[in-house]
Amino acid sequence: MSEFDAIVVGGGPAGSSSAIKRASSGLNVLLVERSDPPGSKNVSGGILWGKDLSAIVPDWEKNAPLERYITAKGTGFLTTDSMISIDFRSKKLEASKTGYSVLRAKLDQFLANKAKSSGATLVTGVTVDKLAFDGDRVIGVQQDGDTITSDVVILAEGANPRVAIDSGVRKPIDDQDIAIGIKQVIRLPESTINERFNLRGNQGFAGEYVLGFLQGTVKAGAFMYTNKDTISLGIVVNMSGLRENNSTYSFNIMEQFASHPFIQPYIEGGKVEEYSAHLVCEGGINSVPKLSGNGYMIAGDSAGLTFSNGLVIQGMNYAISSGIAAAETAIAAKAKNNYSSDFLSSYDTNLSANYVLKDMNTFRGIENVTWSNLMHKAVPGIAENVLFRMFNETGQPKEHLSSILMDSIRESKYSKSDLIIEAYRALRRL
Amino acid sequence: MKIVVMIKQVPDAEEIFIDPVKFTLNRSQARGIINPSDENALEAALRIKEAVGGEITIISMGPPQAENAIIECMGRGADRGILITDRVFAAADTYATSLTLAAAIKKLGEFDLIFAGESTTDSGTGHVGPGVAEFLGIDQVTYTINTKIEGEMLIGERELEDGIEVVSARPPLLVTVMINANIPRHSSLRKKVDAIRKGIEKWDHDTLSLPPDWVGLKGSPTLVGALKIPEERKRASKIIKLEEIPDLVNELVKNGVISTGGD
C-alpha cells in the first residue's frame, strides 16, 4: 500500500495543474516543489495563451494573478540599425482575450495554493533526488535517503528534468534541443507603459523578434512583454550556436537587445528588478521522450512539450494541458488499480488526441525553420535593404520592388537558389 | 534533554524597501523566511539532540503565516511546533515579546536549553533572547559559535570582539547563536510530510492568560520616533583607460587625494 496515490515532482503550471485535477477528484496527492515559494526559481517569458486553466480553476480569469490581456502582438526582425516588424492590433484579439501576460512568481504560487486547498499535500523547499524503483516499476521518489511511496509519479520538473534524467527514464538533453533564456523584469509606472506601447487600461503588448545583428553562427530570438507595471524583456539563444562561438556571451546579447535603438526607448528610465536565466526547450516533436512508463508519466517542459514557430511561442498552455491529461490518466488508473506502462500509455494517446501533440506533429521539423540561417542571417538584412531603398528618397529615378529585391539578394552573401529552396521549406513548415 | 528553539519569520531583507512617502518599511512584496541566525540556533540545537538525545520544540510568535517557518524547522528535525498568534500580541516591542515568549516557555513546563538566534534581520536589537532569560530568571550564554554538552554542563564558545571565550554553564540555560556558527541543514521530504501531517499548535492570548496590558502595543514601552532615509551622496565617477593612469595620478595628487610621499 503506497503512502500517496500520486506524487507530482515540480510545482509549475504542469505539476500544479496535475495536482489540482487529481486532488479535486479525491486522490491523495503529494506535490513537491524545490523553490519556496513556488515560482521563485523558474524563468518564463510570461504569456499564458489559451483557456486550459478553465478545466481546473473555473474562475481563473477573475482571480488568478494576471497582468494584462494581449491586444497587440508584434513580430519581426532587428538589425543593427533597424526594426522591421508587424504590429498586429485588433479589437478581435481584445475580445477573445486569448493571451495574458503573467509573472510566474505570482501565478505559480496561486496555482500551488489551489492544489493545496484542493487537498494536495504541498511541500516546498525540498528537491527530490530520484525516482524509487521496485524492479522496473516506479514506486515513489527518493529524497535524502528516504523513499516516499506512491502508486504513480508525475514528473513535471521543467526544462531541466534532472530527476527524469538521473533516474534513466529520459535521455540527457542535446544541445540542439535546448536554448538559453535570459530575462529582465523592468519596473516602470503603469501609465508610462501604456503611453509607450499605445495601450489603454489592462491592454497588453507581446512582441517577439529575431536578432539579425549577431555575428558568426550565433542565433537568438528576443521578446518584450508588458505586465501591469513592469516589462518582461528577454532573449533566447540557441545552445549549439553559443558553443561554436566561444567569444560570444549570452549576457552580452541581452545587453545588445536591451540597448537596441528601437527597444531601448521602451524601457528607458525603468529599474531592473529581476535578472534571471534558464534552459528553454526548443527541440520540437523530435525531442519529446517516451511520455510514460511503468508507474510514471512526464508532463510539460520536462517532456519537451513546447511550441515555437517564430511567430507563435507557447509553453504554459502545453504544460497545463499535459498536466491535466496526466491527472486524468492517473484517476482512471486508480479506478482500475492498474499503473502498468500499458495502462499509463493512455496518457500518450490522450495527448495525441488533443492539440498538444497534434500541434507538435503538424509542425514537425519547425525548429529547423525557427533556427534556420534563412531566418536569422539572410532575411533580416535583405528586408532592411529592400525597405530602406523603398522608403528612402534620394532624388534618383525609382525602381520596381522586384528589382530592388533582386539587388538586395545579390548584395547579401546568399545565392538566389539557396534562398528560394530554404524559403520554400520554411513556408511548408509554417 | 528538553530543548526549546525560538524562531521568528522575517521578511526577506532583499525584498524590503522603504516607502518613500510614509517612511515606513514596506514588507508587502517580501517573502517570509526564517530569521537567518535562528536557522543557526536550530542547527546548534539539532546537533546537541543528535549527540545526547532529546526533544526539540519550536516556539514562534507572529501572524498565522509564520506556520510555514515552523513547518520548515520541523522538516529539519524539530519534534514539535508552537505558534503564539493573536491580534492582541501585535506591535509588541522586544520587552513585551520577551515577556510573552517567556510565559509560553513557562507554560510548556520543564526545559534544559533554550536556543535563539543572536538577532533578527528585521529589527536587529538582539534583545529578545536575553530578555526571555531575564524573565525566566535563568543564566544565558550569548554570541555562541559552538556548543556541546559535557556531562551536566554546556560548553559554549562565545565570539567576542577580542577573541573567543569558552564558558561552561549549567542548564537550564538560554543560548544565543551567531550567524557564522554553523551551516544549517536543509529539510527533508520525509520529515516535512510528517510535519505537515502532525501540524503545529496555535496558542493565543487565552492560552497564555497574561494581563492584557502586559502584551502587544499596550505592554510595549518603546516608541518609534521616526524612520528616515539618509540622502544618497552623489560621487563623481569616471572611466579611466590604461594609458590615462598617469594623468589620473597627477590629478589626484593635485587635488590632495593622495600624496607623493617623501617629506
XYZ file of C-alpha atoms in Angstrom:
693
model
C 0.000 0.000 0.000
C 1.529 3.311 -1.086
C 1.615 6.347 1.140
C 0.203 8.559 -1.644
C -1.968 7.910 -4.679
C 0.320 10.174 -6.656
C 3.467 12.233 -6.212
C 3.985 15.218 -8.503
C 7.563 16.445 -8.848
C 7.564 20.146 -9.679
C 5.111 22.926 -8.798
C 4.993 24.850 -12.072
C 1.922 25.052 -14.323
C 2.184 21.378 -15.380
C 2.703 19.987 -11.878
C 0.230 22.211 -10.062
C -2.472 21.717 -12.729
C -1.969 17.992 -12.462
C -2.163 18.126 -8.659
C -5.282 20.333 -8.684
C -7.083 17.976 -11.058
C -6.114 14.902 -9.062
C -6.697 16.293 -5.585
C -10.118 17.663 -6.618
C -11.032 14.114 -7.642
C -10.281 12.928 -4.119
C -6.866 11.446 -4.766
C -4.228 11.686 -2.077
C -1.555 13.765 -3.813
C 1.885 14.976 -2.737
C 3.170 17.982 -4.690
C 6.892 18.658 -4.183
C 8.495 21.898 -5.358
C 12.137 22.802 -4.751
C 11.630 26.556 -4.639
C 9.970 28.324 -1.741
C 7.614 29.898 -2.548
C 6.715 28.114 -5.821
C 7.587 30.238 -8.849
C 10.720 31.754 -7.348
C 13.151 29.552 -9.275
C 11.781 29.372 -12.793
C 12.157 31.704 -15.746
C 9.366 32.122 -18.255
C 8.706 34.737 -20.916
C 5.352 35.076 -19.343
C 2.433 34.937 -21.766
C -0.207 32.394 -20.885
C -2.097 31.541 -24.070
C -5.422 29.755 -24.239
C -8.016 28.809 -21.675
C -6.712 25.450 -20.455
C -6.925 26.552 -16.819
C -10.738 26.767 -17.074
C -10.937 22.977 -16.680
C -9.411 23.076 -13.196
C -9.796 26.659 -11.960
C -13.099 27.868 -13.476
C -12.733 31.400 -12.074
C -9.060 31.858 -13.065
C -9.681 34.835 -15.340
C -11.166 36.676 -12.373
C -8.939 35.500 -9.534
C -5.562 34.396 -10.907
C -2.775 36.989 -10.749
C -2.895 38.066 -14.412
C -1.088 41.189 -15.556
C -2.587 42.302 -18.900
C -4.523 40.670 -21.740
C -2.763 40.755 -25.069
C -4.403 43.073 -27.594
C -1.281 43.812 -29.618
C 1.151 41.283 -30.994
C 4.425 42.305 -32.575
C 6.749 40.085 -34.546
C 9.731 40.845 -36.730
C 13.452 41.345 -37.124
C 16.039 43.592 -35.522
C 19.214 44.560 -37.370
C 21.922 46.842 -36.012
C 20.124 49.946 -37.302
C 16.559 48.877 -37.918
C 13.439 47.233 -36.619
C 11.295 45.516 -39.249
C 8.106 44.299 -37.647
C 4.451 43.576 -37.951
C 2.410 45.196 -35.209
C -0.954 43.466 -35.157
C -3.518 45.283 -33.051
C -7.095 44.159 -33.130
C -10.400 44.587 -31.358
C -10.900 40.934 -32.284
C -7.810 39.894 -30.334
C -9.041 42.038 -27.473
C -12.489 40.451 -27.489
C -11.187 36.895 -27.467
C -8.790 37.534 -24.525
C -6.650 34.691 -25.754
C -3.380 35.583 -24.067
C -2.466 37.090 -20.709
C 0.893 38.332 -19.533
C 1.760 36.808 -16.164
C 4.549 36.958 -13.617
C 5.308 33.399 -12.683
C 6.383 34.162 -9.136
C 2.748 35.119 -8.540
C 0.973 32.663 -10.851
C 2.875 29.573 -9.662
C 2.162 30.425 -6.050
C -1.516 30.889 -6.887
C -1.714 27.501 -8.625
C 0.270 25.643 -5.951
C -2.008 27.101 -3.275
C -5.021 25.973 -5.340
C -3.548 22.462 -5.280
C -3.152 22.741 -1.517
C -6.703 23.995 -0.978
C -7.955 21.174 -3.241
C -6.474 18.743 -0.728
C -2.968 18.079 -2.032
C -0.052 17.981 0.403
C 2.252 20.778 -0.763
C 5.918 20.576 0.232
C 8.150 23.440 -0.879
C 11.870 23.993 -0.483
C 12.747 20.327 -0.987
C 14.477 18.847 -4.032
C 13.622 15.263 -4.975
C 16.754 13.214 -5.755
C 15.487 10.335 -7.886
C 12.615 8.048 -8.673
C 12.360 4.975 -6.434
C 12.090 1.664 -8.270
C 10.987 -1.875 -7.468
C 12.429 -3.765 -10.422
C 11.396 -1.658 -13.400
C 8.327 -0.260 -11.675
C 8.389 3.258 -10.240
C 7.125 3.074 -6.631
C 7.724 6.640 -5.473
C 10.567 9.100 -5.024
C 13.834 9.157 -3.126
C 14.942 12.147 -1.125
C 17.812 12.399 1.338
C 17.943 8.619 1.766
C 14.203 8.184 2.354
C 11.701 6.636 -0.019
C 8.229 8.174 -0.184
C 5.904 5.771 -1.956
C 3.076 6.435 -4.387
C 1.117 4.471 -6.980
C 2.221 6.831 -9.714
C 4.739 9.664 -10.085
C 4.251 12.617 -12.439
C 7.492 14.312 -13.406
C 6.846 17.989 -14.141
C 10.280 19.394 -13.412
C 10.537 21.923 -16.200
C 13.120 22.355 -18.925
C 15.953 20.820 -16.908
C 14.461 17.440 -15.930
C 17.169 16.245 -13.581
C 15.129 13.595 -11.747
C 13.927 12.057 -15.026
C 17.451 12.001 -16.454
C 19.142 10.766 -13.262
C 16.520 8.038 -12.942
C 17.085 6.889 -16.511
C 13.539 7.495 -17.790
C 14.631 10.278 -20.124
C 17.823 10.714 -22.084
C 20.035 13.726 -21.368
C 19.127 16.830 -23.370
C 21.003 17.511 -26.602
C 22.402 20.962 -27.404
C 20.216 21.150 -30.489
C 17.048 20.767 -28.412
C 17.858 23.449 -25.930
C 18.383 27.197 -25.763
C 19.362 29.593 -23.008
C 16.788 32.138 -21.966
C 17.723 35.348 -20.170
C 15.096 37.673 -18.816
C 14.903 41.031 -17.120
C 11.844 42.385 -15.380
C 11.938 46.163 -15.610
C 9.731 48.350 -13.454
C 8.031 51.429 -14.934
C 4.863 53.261 -13.966
C 1.721 51.726 -15.466
C 0.871 54.998 -17.221
C 4.332 55.162 -18.827
C 3.946 51.629 -20.180
C 0.506 52.478 -21.552
C 1.852 55.576 -23.303
C 4.931 53.931 -24.769
C 3.118 50.873 -26.084
C -0.054 52.724 -27.034
C -2.267 50.738 -24.669
C -5.291 51.554 -22.513
C -6.135 50.059 -19.129
C -5.204 46.412 -18.986
C -4.450 46.025 -22.679
C -1.125 44.335 -23.272
C 1.570 44.005 -25.899
C 3.591 40.891 -26.706
C 6.467 41.230 -29.163
C 8.930 38.648 -30.442
C 11.913 39.379 -32.639
C 14.703 37.600 -34.487
C 18.035 39.221 -33.606
C 19.503 39.644 -37.078
C 22.622 41.533 -35.962
C 24.530 38.691 -34.311
C 27.987 37.652 -35.501
C 29.095 34.181 -36.578
C 26.712 31.265 -36.224
C 25.103 32.553 -33.032
C 21.323 32.742 -33.332
C 18.912 34.300 -30.923
C 15.332 35.431 -30.615
C 14.081 38.061 -28.224
C 10.852 39.042 -26.540
C 9.277 42.087 -24.956
C 6.044 41.682 -22.992
C 4.083 44.227 -20.978
C 2.940 43.447 -17.453
C 0.876 45.811 -15.309
C 3.776 47.948 -14.106
C 6.763 46.018 -15.398
C 8.140 44.966 -18.770
C 9.496 41.460 -19.308
C 12.427 41.705 -21.680
C 14.460 38.709 -22.717
C 16.372 36.676 -25.228
C 16.549 33.023 -26.189
C 19.942 31.938 -27.544
C 20.453 28.721 -29.424
C 22.801 26.467 -27.433
C 24.792 24.927 -30.265
C 25.481 28.369 -31.747
C 26.847 29.556 -28.418
C 29.113 26.524 -28.143
C 30.513 27.157 -31.623
C 31.324 30.799 -30.879
C 33.453 30.968 -27.775
C 33.786 34.732 -27.808
C 30.038 35.335 -27.673
C 28.429 35.594 -24.271
C 24.704 35.272 -23.817
C 24.589 38.194 -21.361
C 26.147 40.482 -23.988
C 23.364 39.544 -26.407
C 20.870 40.508 -23.693
C 22.604 43.894 -23.367
C 22.656 44.392 -27.140
C 18.934 43.709 -27.301
C 18.105 45.960 -24.347
C 20.168 48.805 -25.804
C 18.893 48.414 -29.386
C 17.885 51.868 -30.714
C 14.249 50.787 -31.142
C 13.924 48.728 -27.941
C 15.773 50.961 -25.501
C 13.174 53.799 -25.669
C 10.505 51.405 -24.357
C 12.464 50.605 -21.208
C 14.248 53.906 -20.679
C 14.287 55.026 -17.055
C 12.997 51.661 -15.848
C 14.511 49.846 -12.921
C 15.706 46.263 -13.493
C 14.095 44.316 -10.667
C 14.865 40.771 -11.772
C 17.587 39.250 -13.894
C 17.344 35.538 -14.470
C 18.377 32.784 -16.833
C 17.132 29.292 -17.584
C 17.119 26.495 -20.139
C 14.391 26.663 -22.769
C 13.034 23.649 -24.691
C 13.296 24.240 -28.424
C 13.507 20.713 -29.794
C 10.055 20.234 -31.287
C 8.402 16.827 -31.585
C 11.714 15.073 -32.246
C 12.913 15.919 -28.739
C 9.805 14.548 -26.998
C 10.787 11.455 -24.972
C 8.688 8.427 -24.080
C 5.932 10.134 -22.109
C 5.013 7.341 -19.720
C 6.209 4.038 -18.326
C 5.648 1.613 -15.506
C 4.344 3.847 -12.697
C 5.290 7.262 -14.085
C 4.316 9.983 -16.563
C 6.215 13.071 -17.773
C 4.462 16.414 -18.387
C 5.201 19.951 -19.565
C 8.693 21.177 -20.392
C 10.217 18.008 -18.893
C 8.682 16.190 -21.836
C 9.741 18.888 -24.327
C 6.103 19.921 -24.764
C 6.517 23.475 -26.026
C 5.662 25.166 -29.275
C 7.533 27.750 -31.276
C 7.384 28.624 -34.936
C 8.933 32.036 -34.522
C 5.575 33.794 -34.733
C 3.809 31.856 -32.008
C 5.726 30.878 -28.891
C 3.852 28.849 -26.298
C 4.657 26.628 -23.351
C 2.465 27.150 -20.308
C -0.708 26.047 -22.080
C 1.007 22.835 -23.214
C 2.210 22.330 -19.639
C -1.261 22.819 -18.150
C -2.944 20.667 -20.772
C -0.440 17.817 -20.389
C -0.596 18.060 -16.591
C -4.377 17.683 -16.698
C -4.127 14.792 -19.178
C -1.658 13.001 -16.879
C -4.060 13.541 -13.969
C -6.958 12.084 -15.943
C -4.900 9.006 -16.715
C -3.884 8.687 -13.058
C -7.518 8.949 -11.959
C -8.504 6.203 -14.411
C -5.532 4.100 -13.281
C -6.645 4.451 -9.648
C -10.173 3.293 -10.545
C -8.789 0.214 -12.277
C -5.878 -0.135 -9.823
C -3.607 -0.535 -12.830
C -0.409 1.509 -13.070
C 1.335 -0.595 -15.708
C 3.100 1.058 -18.602
C 0.377 -0.355 -20.886
C -2.376 1.365 -18.967
C -0.486 4.631 -18.461
C 0.229 4.827 -22.190
C -3.348 6.112 -22.494
C -1.735 9.405 -21.393
C 0.226 9.452 -24.671
C -2.992 8.636 -26.524
C -4.859 11.470 -24.770
C -2.154 13.951 -25.657
C -2.160 12.781 -29.267
C -5.904 13.389 -29.401
C -5.725 16.954 -28.083
C -3.870 19.912 -29.517
C -0.632 19.319 -27.592
C 0.849 16.515 -29.661
C -1.264 17.379 -32.722
C 0.408 20.788 -32.938
C 3.809 19.329 -32.410
C 3.245 16.706 -35.104
C 1.766 19.213 -37.558
C 4.834 21.382 -37.110
C 7.318 18.516 -37.174
C 10.745 19.941 -38.014
C 9.684 23.549 -37.377
C 12.749 24.022 -35.154
C 14.823 23.792 -38.334
C 12.963 26.845 -39.651
C 12.878 28.934 -36.469
C 16.619 28.404 -36.044
C 17.479 28.491 -39.783
C 20.187 30.616 -41.408
C 17.437 31.954 -43.648
C 15.502 33.480 -40.741
C 18.478 34.627 -38.691
C 21.163 35.553 -41.193
C 19.587 36.224 -44.627
C 16.092 37.668 -44.267
C 16.818 40.447 -41.714
C 19.498 42.093 -43.863
C 17.624 41.690 -47.131
C 14.389 43.025 -45.640
C 16.191 46.041 -44.202
C 17.840 46.770 -47.542
C 14.602 46.489 -49.534
C 12.598 48.658 -47.156
C 15.303 51.281 -46.821
C 15.651 51.599 -50.589
C 11.901 51.769 -50.964
C 11.303 54.425 -48.288
C 14.467 56.491 -48.711
C 14.036 59.386 -51.187
C 17.308 60.215 -52.912
C 16.082 62.224 -55.882
C 17.136 59.373 -58.170
C 14.691 57.580 -60.531
C 12.612 54.979 -58.659
C 12.875 51.241 -59.266
C 10.346 48.408 -59.195
C 10.143 46.444 -55.937
C 11.190 43.255 -57.746
C 14.436 44.770 -58.967
C 15.193 46.234 -55.507
C 14.605 42.763 -54.066
C 16.898 41.104 -56.608
C 19.592 43.725 -55.941
C 19.293 43.190 -52.207
C 19.588 39.437 -52.550
C 22.632 39.885 -54.758
C 24.219 42.162 -52.163
C 23.639 39.572 -49.431
C 26.013 36.642 -49.404
C 23.279 34.104 -50.131
C 22.707 32.566 -53.519
C 19.284 33.124 -55.022
C 18.645 29.410 -55.483
C 19.614 28.595 -51.875
C 17.243 31.264 -50.631
C 14.372 30.035 -52.769
C 14.843 26.457 -51.572
C 15.097 27.493 -47.903
C 12.115 29.809 -48.208
C 10.023 27.038 -49.767
C 10.975 24.652 -46.941
C 10.164 27.286 -44.351
C 6.755 28.095 -45.845
C 5.769 24.435 -45.942
C 6.609 24.014 -42.268
C 4.989 27.231 -41.097
C 17.381 16.816 27.021
C 14.421 19.173 26.582
C 15.284 21.920 24.127
C 13.255 24.951 23.027
C 14.258 26.897 19.902
C 12.768 30.346 19.453
C 12.420 31.440 15.853
C 10.920 34.386 14.039
C 9.630 34.606 10.499
C 11.069 37.769 8.953
C 10.614 39.354 5.532
C 13.500 38.551 3.196
C 15.715 41.615 3.646
C 16.478 41.718 -0.077
C 12.824 42.289 -0.847
C 12.058 45.083 1.611
C 12.031 48.704 0.578
C 11.369 51.906 2.445
C 8.186 53.663 1.408
C 9.483 56.979 0.092
C 6.344 58.833 1.147
C 5.389 57.350 4.516
C 8.942 56.422 5.611
C 7.794 53.008 6.781
C 9.204 49.599 5.864
C 7.193 48.116 3.034
C 7.250 44.350 3.544
C 4.316 43.543 1.265
C 6.494 42.326 -1.630
C 8.818 40.299 0.585
C 8.556 36.568 1.099
C 8.700 35.232 4.644
C 11.863 33.415 5.652
C 13.231 32.060 8.920
C 15.381 34.748 10.515
C 18.900 33.724 9.415
C 20.589 33.353 12.820
C 17.536 31.436 14.099
C 18.416 28.813 11.495
C 21.847 28.579 13.131
C 20.194 28.309 16.536
C 18.067 25.401 15.296
C 21.120 23.738 13.762
C 23.033 24.053 17.043
C 20.070 22.522 18.876
C 19.770 19.678 16.350
C 23.469 18.844 16.819
C 23.022 18.624 20.582
C 19.937 16.469 20.143
C 21.908 14.175 17.842
C 24.778 13.973 20.344
C 22.898 13.408 23.580
C 19.280 12.761 22.609
C 16.274 14.884 23.429
C 13.235 16.662 22.082
C 13.141 19.997 20.298
C 10.133 22.322 20.480
C 9.949 25.332 18.191
C 8.277 28.426 19.585
C 7.478 31.413 17.437
C 5.342 34.480 17.889
C 3.860 36.008 14.761
C 0.989 36.108 12.283
C -0.688 32.854 11.109
C 1.538 32.591 8.006
C 4.557 32.050 10.292
C 3.307 28.450 10.376
C 5.374 27.809 7.232
C 8.589 28.727 9.021
C 7.750 26.358 11.892
C 6.913 23.506 9.486
C 10.270 24.108 7.788
C 12.020 23.751 11.195
C 10.162 20.505 11.853
C 11.219 19.382 8.368
C 14.804 19.793 9.554
C 14.291 17.671 12.663
C 12.400 19.619 15.349
C 9.746 17.496 17.061
C 7.015 19.944 17.921
C 5.939 23.416 16.810
C 4.016 26.093 18.684
C 2.876 29.366 17.129
C 1.863 32.113 19.527
C -0.556 34.155 17.498
C -3.194 36.643 18.491
C -4.129 40.125 17.342
C -3.545 41.472 20.859
C 0.124 40.453 20.613
C 0.630 42.633 17.531
C 3.038 45.622 17.566
C 4.869 44.271 20.615
C 8.342 45.663 21.195
C 11.239 43.487 22.405
C 10.161 43.833 26.048
C 6.595 42.627 25.510
C 7.781 39.969 23.057
C 10.304 38.586 25.559
C 7.664 38.552 28.270
C 5.135 36.736 26.079
C 7.681 34.154 24.890
C 8.880 33.587 28.464
C 5.280 32.998 29.575
C 4.838 30.457 26.762
C 8.018 28.595 27.708
C 6.915 28.536 31.333
C 3.601 27.058 30.280
C 5.474 24.417 28.290
C 6.917 23.083 31.535
C 10.406 21.818 32.170
C 13.262 22.608 29.817
C 17.054 22.344 29.809
C 18.123 24.607 26.960
C 16.538 27.470 25.064
C 18.211 28.390 21.790
C 17.681 31.690 19.971
C 19.323 33.489 17.092
C 21.624 36.319 18.139
C 19.416 38.967 16.499
C 16.811 39.328 13.781
C 17.347 40.894 10.388
C 14.145 42.951 10.557
C 14.856 44.900 13.741
C 18.292 43.738 14.828
C 18.096 44.648 18.512
C 19.354 41.312 19.857
C 17.104 41.915 22.889
C 14.656 39.050 22.757
C 16.901 36.078 23.619
C 18.474 37.718 26.684
C 15.089 39.245 27.592
C 13.478 35.803 27.784
C 16.350 34.580 30.011
C 15.785 37.517 32.359
C 12.026 36.974 32.587
C 12.611 33.275 33.273
C 15.403 34.047 35.748
C 17.928 31.691 34.128
C 21.559 32.044 33.057
C 22.468 32.855 29.475
C 25.356 32.076 27.130
C 25.292 34.634 24.321
C 27.090 35.072 20.961
C 27.971 31.368 20.633
C 29.615 29.871 17.559
C 29.872 26.355 19.014
C 28.041 24.499 21.760
C 28.258 20.987 23.163
C 27.196 19.067 26.232
C 29.864 17.601 28.502
C 28.460 15.716 31.461
C 25.909 18.004 33.075
C 27.415 21.156 31.606
C 27.025 23.075 28.375
C 30.319 24.209 26.883
C 29.894 27.270 24.721
C 32.377 29.153 22.574
C 31.441 32.833 22.597
C 32.689 35.020 19.782
C 33.655 38.368 21.353
C 35.415 41.382 19.880
C 38.817 40.476 21.290
C 38.731 36.710 20.974
C 36.781 33.567 21.700
C 35.703 32.920 25.259
C 34.940 29.340 26.251
C 32.414 29.061 29.034
C 30.920 26.176 30.926
C 27.421 26.641 32.287
C 24.808 24.501 33.977
C 21.348 24.160 32.411
C 18.686 25.425 32.446
C 20.186 27.993 30.119
C 19.390 30.318 27.300
C 21.884 30.236 24.429
C 22.069 32.759 21.584
C 23.753 31.671 18.368
C 25.747 33.686 15.838
C 25.069 33.563 12.098
C 28.556 32.123 11.438
C 28.160 29.300 13.971
C 27.325 26.534 11.517
C 25.793 25.728 8.148
C 22.091 24.991 8.641
C 20.867 21.772 7.081
C 18.017 21.506 4.543
C 14.673 19.999 5.420
C 13.922 16.518 4.153
C 10.813 15.446 2.257
C 10.080 12.659 4.767
C 10.265 14.956 7.778
C 8.341 17.741 6.057
C 5.492 15.459 5.022
C 5.352 14.188 8.623
C 5.435 17.758 9.947
C 2.518 18.799 7.706
C 0.528 15.761 8.902
C 1.338 16.418 12.551
C 0.667 20.140 12.231
C 1.552 22.840 14.721
C -0.161 24.024 17.887
C -1.547 27.534 17.996
C -1.573 29.359 21.282
C -3.414 32.640 21.747
C -3.907 35.185 24.473
C -6.362 32.912 26.280
C -3.847 30.063 26.312
C -1.238 32.230 27.998
C -3.696 34.233 30.142
C -1.403 37.224 30.613
C -2.838 40.577 31.724
C -3.892 42.453 28.539
C -1.706 45.463 29.312
C 1.416 43.276 29.510
C 1.277 42.271 25.843
C 1.210 43.792 22.358
C 1.354 47.535 21.883
C -0.007 48.206 25.404
C 2.797 46.241 27.014
C 5.491 47.927 24.937
C 7.466 50.813 26.442
C 9.340 51.528 23.191
C 8.094 54.245 20.854
C 9.456 54.601 17.342
C 10.021 58.316 16.788
C 10.764 58.417 13.087
C 12.323 56.463 10.257
C 14.437 58.393 7.785
C 16.245 57.579 4.597
C 19.693 59.167 4.588
C 20.246 61.143 1.416
C 22.309 59.363 -1.153
C 25.632 61.108 -1.686
C 26.403 61.537 -5.353
C 30.000 60.673 -6.097
C 31.900 61.764 -9.163
C 32.671 58.842 -11.417
C 34.807 58.453 -14.474
C 36.042 55.529 -16.541
C 39.843 55.643 -16.948
C 41.696 53.985 -19.800
C 45.014 52.246 -19.093
C 47.098 54.966 -20.752
C 45.323 57.698 -18.772
C 46.506 56.396 -15.398
C 49.488 58.793 -15.145
C 47.118 61.752 -15.715
C 44.794 60.370 -13.073
C 47.621 60.083 -10.545
C 48.677 63.673 -11.259
C 45.130 64.879 -10.834
C 44.707 63.012 -7.542
C 47.967 64.481 -6.242
C 46.929 67.952 -7.359
C 43.588 67.642 -5.558
C 45.274 66.393 -2.418
C 43.518 62.996 -2.534
C 46.842 61.171 -2.420
C 50.339 62.398 -1.601
C 53.593 61.670 -3.366
C 55.181 60.626 -0.088
C 58.783 61.524 0.751
C 58.910 64.505 3.086
